[in-house]
Amino acid sequence: MPAKLVDTRKTTPGLRILEKYAVRVGGGYNHRYCLSDGVLIKDNHIKAAGGIKQAIGLVREKIPHTMKIEVETESIEQVLEALDAKADIIMLDNMGLDKMKEAVKIINGKAITEASGNVNADTIYDIASTGVDIISVGGLTHSVKAFDISMKIS
């Protein structure tokens, strides 16, 4: 299955609903609409909790059984810890292509894989070729250039 292209929560204030709608109309998918749509454990959360396993344990006690937990990882060691802690989604944040391929191979379908960071038109094909399930791109919403639709009368 090809990788899905998803947006992020990084949107223009007051325009989130329109920008996320535009992503869907354009063939992309939406990540979280708001913070309560899922859990994303980032580097600061991992440090504060004392590790990935501890962070997931603390969160899992407090959320509904239907909510997914995503963990941001930056190394193969963190990928292994996230797998051991049974993360639902493992984000491969700013990883090089070789490391990303290795991580996807290690995860081997035990969690959803998401590539994030430094994604643009020049890198997206190679990132998709690593086998990740999802590629998140904040630029789909926060860096869009307005289309000039003015009408000139002569």
Short mmCIF file of N, CA, C and O in Angstrom, two decimals, residues 15 40 59 105-106 113 116 123:
data_model
loop_
_atom_site.label_atom_id
_atom_site.label_comp_id
_atom_site.label_asym_id
_atom_site.label_seq_id
_atom_site.Cartn_x
_atom_site.Cartn_y
_atom_site.Cartn_z
N LEU A 15 -8.48 29.45 10.29
CA LEU A 15 -8.72 28.82 8.98
C LEU A 15 -8.52 27.30 8.99
O LEU A 15 -8.53 26.68 7.93
N LEU A 40 0.10 12.29 21.10
CA LEU A 40 1.41 12.36 20.45
C LEU A 40 2.44 12.63 21.53
O LEU A 40 2.46 13.71 22.13
N VAL A 59 0.33 7.57 30.05
CA VAL A 59 -0.76 8.00 29.18
C VAL A 59 -1.83 6.93 29.07
O VAL A 59 -3.02 7.22 29.17
N LYS A 105 11.75 -1.75 8.66
CA LYS A 105 12.01 -3.20 8.67
C LYS A 105 11.88 -3.76 10.09
O LYS A 105 11.28 -4.82 10.28
N ILE A 106 12.40 -3.06 11.06
CA ILE A 106 12.32 -3.50 12.46
C ILE A 106 10.86 -3.51 12.94
O ILE A 106 10.41 -4.45 13.59
N THR A 113 3.77 3.33 10.78
CA THR A 113 4.98 4.14 10.69
C THR A 113 4.67 5.47 10.01
O THR A 113 3.96 5.52 9.00
N SER A 116 8.31 12.10 9.29
CA SER A 116 8.05 13.52 9.51
C SER A 116 9.37 14.27 9.52
O SER A 116 10.39 13.75 9.96
N THR A 123 12.11 15.42 -1.74
CA THR A 123 12.41 14.27 -0.88
C THR A 123 11.28 13.27 -0.73
O THR A 123 11.50 12.15 -0.30
#
